[in-house]
């Protein structure tokens, strides 16, 4: 399997480059095979369904969305770019129709919709919405900080967790025009800082991980676009203290296990999905090392469900973890591969 790895640095020297890594799920083997170094802070990556294009979000003050062509053996070439119409572009997603790309500007608070042309380049923005809320944390929540977009299984609704205002915003999406219409927003608790979310395969439950508090909020979701909290579970043991900032959440293809990465605690937490999806039970964790040595920033579950890949930003590595098929628990698998400032993992379409 081929992985594309994005990078991010908060220092004066920005990360540069998208790396290409080949994997062997049987052995955990990871080999760096290529790179494209002309994009600063390529924070988030998104392959097109055809595999011919890789979209790249540049997390810089003048946010950009770059379009890279993908060659037969994973080589990358720049084809075009669009202004993201805001600052700090951190996430990209495609509507299930494949006709629109959604970009999120963390620093300035926008969600931007671009049409995808027949040649997979991006047209001028079809819509821009800006959040305007804030939260109780004067440093991290002085204004809106949307962090991702996720479209529901029907393609009707777009969910946007906003770290700045402690809400998940729900929009109705027009597949014909690319316009977003606000339906409502759901408050998940003071100072939670919603960062990322995933749907249960049934589409009836949503799991939202906070960045400012180490919790996952389990929500119900229905066909009207209504979203409501059902309960929460910590991503670290009760005795864990210090700075802990969850970064990523993923679910196995069969819907049995959820995994969450904890920066600071330097761990990946494992949860069993229970009660048909309505409950998460924390069953274990994989620890990497001492605080501020690893910074697990992104997770990717292999399609086989046997491996979880981890982008470790501070360690500058991509690591493979084996998945116990009976418990979902994780173990080290093979040696990590060096990838400077690794912050995003995506798999090339099969």
Short mmCIF file of C-alpha atoms in Angstrom, two decimals:
data_model
loop_
_atom_site.label_atom_id
_atom_site.label_comp_id
_atom_site.label_asym_id
_atom_site.label_seq_id
_atom_site.Cartn_x
_atom_site.Cartn_y
_atom_site.Cartn_z
CA UNK A 1 0.00 0.00 0.00
CA UNK A 2 1.20 3.50 -0.81
CA UNK A 3 0.91 6.26 1.81
CA UNK A 4 1.23 9.99 1.32
CA UNK A 5 2.53 11.82 4.40
CA UNK A 6 2.04 15.52 5.10
CA UNK A 7 4.16 17.60 7.45
CA UNK A 8 3.66 20.46 9.88
CA UNK A 9 5.92 22.56 12.08
CA UNK A 10 4.98 25.38 14.45
CA UNK A 11 8.59 26.65 14.54
CA UNK A 12 10.05 29.41 12.37
CA UNK A 13 11.31 26.73 9.98
CA UNK A 14 8.15 25.39 8.39
CA UNK A 15 7.84 21.77 7.36
CA UNK A 16 8.25 21.28 3.64
CA UNK A 17 7.23 18.40 1.52
CA UNK A 18 4.83 15.57 0.92
CA UNK A 19 6.51 12.19 1.38
CA UNK A 20 5.64 8.90 -0.29
CA UNK A 21 5.91 5.73 1.82
CA UNK A 22 5.34 2.13 0.75
CA UNK A 23 4.01 -0.30 3.35
CA UNK A 24 3.89 -4.04 3.90
CA UNK A 25 0.99 -4.79 6.28
CA UNK A 26 2.25 -8.32 6.90
CA UNK A 27 5.58 -7.20 8.34
CA UNK A 28 5.01 -3.57 9.24
CA UNK A 29 7.74 -2.67 6.80
CA UNK A 30 7.85 1.02 5.81
CA UNK A 31 10.06 2.45 3.05
CA UNK A 32 10.34 6.11 2.04
CA UNK A 33 10.21 6.16 -1.77
CA UNK A 34 9.74 9.78 -2.81
CA UNK A 35 8.90 13.37 -1.93
CA UNK A 36 7.61 16.68 -3.26
CA UNK A 37 9.18 19.53 -1.30
CA UNK A 38 7.73 22.73 -2.77
CA UNK A 39 4.76 23.24 -0.42
CA UNK A 40 5.24 24.78 3.07
CA UNK A 41 3.41 23.10 5.94
CA UNK A 42 1.43 20.57 3.85
CA UNK A 43 -0.78 19.90 6.86
CA UNK A 44 -3.53 17.81 5.30
CA UNK A 45 -3.71 15.63 2.20
CA UNK A 46 -6.63 14.25 0.20
CA UNK A 47 -6.35 11.82 -2.74
CA UNK A 48 -9.00 11.90 -5.45
CA UNK A 49 -11.02 8.69 -5.93
CA UNK A 50 -9.26 8.08 -9.26
CA UNK A 51 -5.85 8.21 -7.57
CA UNK A 52 -4.59 10.63 -10.24
CA UNK A 53 -4.67 13.70 -8.00
CA UNK A 54 -3.53 14.64 -4.50
CA UNK A 55 -5.00 17.78 -2.93
CA UNK A 56 -2.81 19.48 -0.32
CA UNK A 57 -3.81 22.01 2.37
CA UNK A 58 -1.01 24.45 3.20
CA UNK A 59 -1.28 25.57 6.84
CA UNK A 60 0.16 29.05 6.35
CA UNK A 61 -1.15 32.60 6.99
CA UNK A 62 -2.30 32.84 3.36
CA UNK A 63 -4.00 29.45 3.26
CA UNK A 64 -3.75 27.54 0.00
CA UNK A 65 -5.10 24.38 -1.58
CA UNK A 66 -2.58 22.83 -3.98
CA UNK A 67 -3.36 20.27 -6.67
CA UNK A 68 -0.69 17.65 -7.38
CA UNK A 69 -0.76 15.10 -10.17
CA UNK A 70 0.14 11.56 -9.12
CA UNK A 71 2.24 9.47 -11.48
CA UNK A 72 2.04 5.72 -11.97
CA UNK A 73 4.65 4.99 -9.30
CA UNK A 74 3.62 7.73 -6.88
CA UNK A 75 5.63 10.60 -8.34
CA UNK A 76 4.11 14.04 -7.71
CA UNK A 77 3.95 17.16 -9.87
CA UNK A 78 2.30 20.53 -9.23
CA UNK A 79 -0.74 21.18 -11.44
CA UNK A 80 -2.38 24.18 -9.81
CA UNK A 81 -3.55 25.88 -6.63
CA UNK A 82 -6.31 28.03 -5.19
CA UNK A 83 -6.38 30.53 -2.36
CA UNK A 84 -8.31 29.05 0.55
CA UNK A 85 -9.67 32.55 1.26
CA UNK A 86 -8.44 32.49 4.83
CA UNK A 87 -5.61 31.61 7.18
CA UNK A 88 -4.31 28.28 8.41
CA UNK A 89 -5.89 25.70 6.10
CA UNK A 90 -5.94 22.45 8.06
CA UNK A 91 -8.39 20.01 6.46
CA UNK A 92 -9.79 18.94 3.10
CA UNK A 93 -12.64 16.58 2.26
CA UNK A 94 -14.53 15.55 -0.86
CA UNK A 95 -18.29 15.40 -1.06
CA UNK A 96 -19.36 11.81 -1.89
CA UNK A 97 -20.41 12.97 -5.36
CA UNK A 98 -16.77 13.86 -6.06
CA UNK A 99 -17.89 17.20 -7.51
CA UNK A 100 -16.98 19.47 -4.59
CA UNK A 101 -14.00 19.84 -2.25
CA UNK A 102 -14.42 21.41 1.19
CA UNK A 103 -11.52 23.23 2.86
CA UNK A 104 -11.31 24.44 6.47
CA UNK A 105 -9.35 27.48 7.68
CA UNK A 106 -8.56 26.96 11.36
CA UNK A 107 -7.04 30.37 12.08
CA UNK A 108 -9.63 32.62 10.41
CA UNK A 109 -12.72 30.43 10.82
CA UNK A 110 -13.98 29.66 7.29
CA UNK A 111 -15.35 26.62 5.52
CA UNK A 112 -14.84 26.99 1.77
CA UNK A 113 -16.41 24.90 -1.01
CA UNK A 114 -14.63 24.49 -4.36
CA UNK A 115 -16.08 22.77 -7.43
CA UNK A 116 -13.96 19.91 -8.79
CA UNK A 117 -13.61 20.15 -12.56
CA UNK A 118 -13.55 17.18 -14.95
CA UNK A 119 -9.73 17.32 -15.03
CA UNK A 120 -9.72 17.27 -11.17
CA UNK A 121 -8.48 20.86 -10.92
CA UNK A 122 -10.44 23.22 -8.66
CA UNK A 123 -12.76 25.97 -9.87
CA UNK A 124 -13.40 29.28 -8.08
CA UNK A 125 -15.04 28.95 -4.67
CA UNK A 126 -18.75 28.14 -4.83
CA UNK A 127 -19.45 29.10 -1.21
CA UNK A 128 -17.75 30.43 1.93
CA UNK A 129 -19.20 30.36 5.45
CA UNK A 130 -17.48 31.83 8.48
CA UNK A 131 -17.97 30.84 12.10
CA UNK A 132 -18.00 33.62 14.70
CA UNK A 133 -18.15 31.96 18.12
CA UNK A 134 -15.68 31.69 20.99
CA UNK A 135 -15.19 29.67 24.17
CA UNK A 136 -13.93 29.99 27.75
CA UNK A 137 -10.23 29.37 27.01
CA UNK A 138 -8.76 32.85 26.34
CA UNK A 139 -5.77 31.44 24.47
CA UNK A 140 -7.29 28.69 22.33
CA UNK A 141 -10.89 29.88 22.08
CA UNK A 142 -10.71 33.64 21.53
CA UNK A 143 -12.42 33.08 18.18
CA UNK A 144 -13.68 30.32 15.89
CA UNK A 145 -11.37 27.47 14.94
CA UNK A 146 -13.19 24.95 12.72
CA UNK A 147 -10.98 21.91 12.29
CA UNK A 148 -12.51 19.53 9.74
CA UNK A 149 -15.55 18.73 7.62
CA UNK A 150 -17.25 15.33 7.46
CA UNK A 151 -20.18 14.60 5.15
CA UNK A 152 -22.76 12.07 6.33
CA UNK A 153 -23.37 8.81 4.49
CA UNK A 154 -26.21 10.25 2.41
CA UNK A 155 -24.25 13.28 1.20
CA UNK A 156 -26.95 15.56 2.63
CA UNK A 157 -25.29 16.98 5.74
CA UNK A 158 -21.83 18.37 6.51
CA UNK A 159 -20.59 18.32 10.12
CA UNK A 160 -17.91 20.79 11.26
CA UNK A 161 -16.33 20.48 14.73
CA UNK A 162 -15.15 23.90 15.94
CA UNK A 163 -12.41 23.95 18.58
CA UNK A 164 -13.01 27.64 19.22
CA UNK A 165 -16.68 27.60 20.21
CA UNK A 166 -17.16 24.05 21.61
CA UNK A 167 -19.83 23.19 19.03
CA UNK A 168 -20.30 20.82 16.13
CA UNK A 169 -21.98 22.80 13.35
CA UNK A 170 -24.36 20.99 10.99
CA UNK A 171 -25.00 22.24 7.45
CA UNK A 172 -27.29 21.04 4.70
CA UNK A 173 -25.26 20.67 1.50
CA UNK A 174 -26.54 21.33 -2.01
CA UNK A 175 -24.79 18.91 -4.35
CA UNK A 176 -25.94 20.96 -7.34
CA UNK A 177 -24.70 24.39 -6.25
CA UNK A 178 -22.11 23.53 -3.60
CA UNK A 179 -23.82 25.85 -1.10
CA UNK A 180 -23.93 25.23 2.65
CA UNK A 181 -27.07 26.10 4.64
CA UNK A 182 -26.75 26.21 8.43
CA UNK A 183 -29.12 23.79 10.21
CA UNK A 184 -27.91 24.13 13.77
CA UNK A 185 -25.04 23.55 16.15
CA UNK A 186 -24.58 21.24 19.12
CA UNK A 187 -22.67 22.30 22.24
CA UNK A 188 -20.39 19.55 23.55
CA UNK A 189 -19.31 21.10 26.86
CA UNK A 190 -17.35 24.12 28.05
CA UNK A 191 -13.71 24.03 26.99
CA UNK A 192 -13.85 20.65 25.21
CA UNK A 193 -12.49 22.09 21.97
CA UNK A 194 -14.00 19.69 19.40
CA UNK A 195 -11.29 18.82 16.87
CA UNK A 196 -12.13 15.73 14.78
CA UNK A 197 -15.02 13.31 14.41
CA UNK A 198 -15.95 10.02 12.78
CA UNK A 199 -19.28 8.38 12.02
CA UNK A 200 -20.24 4.89 13.15
CA UNK A 201 -20.86 2.73 10.03
CA UNK A 202 -24.60 2.81 10.75
CA UNK A 203 -24.60 6.60 10.37
CA UNK A 204 -26.61 6.88 13.61
CA UNK A 205 -23.72 7.79 15.91
CA UNK A 206 -20.89 10.30 15.77
CA UNK A 207 -17.72 10.23 17.88
CA UNK A 208 -16.14 13.65 18.48
CA UNK A 209 -12.69 13.98 20.04
CA UNK A 210 -11.80 17.16 21.92
CA UNK A 211 -8.42 18.83 21.68
CA UNK A 212 -8.57 20.97 24.83
CA UNK A 213 -9.94 18.17 27.04
CA UNK A 214 -8.98 14.49 26.58
CA UNK A 215 -12.49 13.22 25.90
CA UNK A 216 -14.58 11.66 23.16
CA UNK A 217 -18.20 12.80 23.10
CA UNK A 218 -20.59 10.18 21.72
CA UNK A 219 -23.50 11.75 19.84
CA UNK A 220 -26.66 10.51 18.24
CA UNK A 221 -27.50 11.60 14.69
CA UNK A 222 -30.67 11.20 12.64
CA UNK A 223 -31.97 11.67 9.12
CA UNK A 224 -33.12 15.24 9.83
CA UNK A 225 -29.55 16.32 10.59
CA UNK A 226 -30.16 16.54 14.34
CA UNK A 227 -27.10 15.85 16.52
CA UNK A 228 -27.21 15.37 20.29
CA UNK A 229 -24.71 14.26 22.99
CA UNK A 230 -25.24 10.86 24.62
CA UNK A 231 -22.20 10.70 26.89
CA UNK A 232 -18.43 10.96 26.96
CA UNK A 233 -15.35 8.90 27.74
CA UNK A 234 -11.80 9.95 28.56
CA UNK A 235 -9.01 9.19 26.10
CA UNK A 236 -6.44 8.72 28.90
CA UNK A 237 -6.53 7.11 32.36
CA UNK A 238 -8.07 9.15 35.18
CA UNK A 239 -4.68 9.62 36.85
CA UNK A 240 -3.06 11.08 33.73
CA UNK A 241 -2.19 14.77 34.12
CA UNK A 242 -0.21 17.51 32.43
CA UNK A 243 -0.74 18.86 28.92
CA UNK A 244 -2.76 16.34 26.90
CA UNK A 245 -4.18 17.32 23.52
CA UNK A 246 -5.93 14.61 21.49
CA UNK A 247 -5.31 15.00 17.78
CA UNK A 248 -7.02 12.30 15.71
CA UNK A 249 -9.81 9.74 15.87
CA UNK A 250 -10.47 6.81 13.51
CA UNK A 251 -12.77 3.79 13.44
CA UNK A 252 -12.10 0.32 12.09
CA UNK A 253 -13.90 -0.63 8.88
CA UNK A 254 -16.06 -3.17 10.72
CA UNK A 255 -17.06 -0.57 13.32
CA UNK A 256 -15.79 -2.63 16.27
CA UNK A 257 -12.97 -0.37 17.48
CA UNK A 258 -12.20 3.32 17.75
CA UNK A 259 -8.68 4.70 18.12
CA UNK A 260 -7.68 8.16 19.39
CA UNK A 261 -4.21 9.75 19.42
CA UNK A 262 -3.09 11.70 22.50
CA UNK A 263 -0.32 14.27 22.13
CA UNK A 264 1.56 14.96 25.37
CA UNK A 265 0.46 11.63 26.82
CA UNK A 266 2.13 10.11 23.73
CA UNK A 267 -0.38 7.33 23.31
CA UNK A 268 -3.02 5.81 21.08
CA UNK A 269 -6.12 4.86 23.06
CA UNK A 270 -8.25 1.85 22.11
CA UNK A 271 -12.04 1.75 22.51
CA UNK A 272 -14.51 -1.07 22.03
CA UNK A 273 -17.74 0.00 20.33
CA UNK A 274 -20.71 -1.29 22.35
CA UNK A 275 -24.51 -1.06 22.46
CA UNK A 276 -24.77 -0.95 18.69
CA UNK A 277 -22.58 2.16 18.56
CA UNK A 278 -24.11 4.17 21.40
CA UNK A 279 -21.28 3.48 23.87
CA UNK A 280 -17.47 3.49 23.75
CA UNK A 281 -15.50 1.46 26.31
CA UNK A 282 -11.83 2.31 26.76
CA UNK A 283 -9.95 -1.01 26.78
CA UNK A 284 -6.28 -0.06 26.54
CA UNK A 285 -3.59 2.07 24.98
CA UNK A 286 -0.26 1.95 23.19
CA UNK A 287 2.36 4.25 24.77
CA UNK A 288 5.27 5.64 22.78
CA UNK A 289 7.51 7.38 25.31
CA UNK A 290 7.99 10.34 27.60
CA UNK A 291 5.91 13.52 27.18
CA UNK A 292 6.83 15.76 24.25
CA UNK A 293 9.00 13.14 22.55
CA UNK A 294 6.57 11.71 20.00
CA UNK A 295 3.45 13.84 19.38
CA UNK A 296 1.16 11.33 17.58
CA UNK A 297 -0.65 13.66 15.18
CA UNK A 298 -2.61 11.45 12.80
CA UNK A 299 -3.88 7.87 12.49
CA UNK A 300 -4.76 5.63 9.57
CA UNK A 301 -6.31 2.17 9.77
CA UNK A 302 -5.17 -0.21 7.04
CA UNK A 303 -8.15 -1.44 4.96
CA UNK A 304 -7.46 -4.97 6.20
CA UNK A 305 -7.97 -3.78 9.77
CA UNK A 306 -4.72 -5.45 10.85
CA UNK A 307 -2.50 -2.35 11.11
CA UNK A 308 -2.85 1.19 12.45
CA UNK A 309 -0.32 3.69 11.09
CA UNK A 310 0.70 6.67 13.22
CA UNK A 311 2.26 9.97 12.12
CA UNK A 312 4.52 11.08 14.99
CA UNK A 313 5.22 14.77 14.45
CA UNK A 314 7.88 15.47 17.07
CA UNK A 315 9.62 12.12 16.62
CA UNK A 316 9.59 12.68 12.87
CA UNK A 317 8.44 9.15 12.09
CA UNK A 318 5.63 7.05 10.71
CA UNK A 319 5.08 3.90 12.80
CA UNK A 320 3.05 0.75 12.17
CA UNK A 321 1.07 -0.86 15.01
CA UNK A 322 -0.41 -4.34 14.80
CA UNK A 323 -4.08 -4.85 15.69
CA UNK A 324 -5.12 -7.87 17.76
CA UNK A 325 -8.15 -9.23 15.84
CA UNK A 326 -9.87 -10.40 19.04
CA UNK A 327 -9.41 -7.29 21.19
CA UNK A 328 -8.38 -4.44 18.89
CA UNK A 329 -5.38 -3.76 21.12
CA UNK A 330 -2.19 -2.46 19.52
CA UNK A 331 1.44 -3.60 19.45
CA UNK A 332 4.61 -2.40 17.75
CA UNK A 333 5.13 -3.82 14.25
CA UNK A 334 8.44 -3.34 12.49
CA UNK A 335 10.66 -0.27 12.67
CA UNK A 336 9.34 3.27 12.12
CA UNK A 337 10.46 5.17 9.03
CA UNK A 338 11.89 8.68 9.36
CA UNK A 339 9.55 11.35 7.96
CA UNK A 340 10.31 14.89 9.24
CA UNK A 341 7.39 16.66 10.97
CA UNK A 342 4.90 13.91 9.98
CA UNK A 343 1.38 15.21 10.66
CA UNK A 344 -1.01 13.59 8.16
CA UNK A 345 -1.43 10.11 6.67
CA UNK A 346 -3.58 9.13 3.70
CA UNK A 347 -3.61 5.98 1.60
CA UNK A 348 -3.54 6.04 -2.18
CA UNK A 349 -6.72 4.50 -3.62
CA UNK A 350 -6.30 0.80 -4.33
#
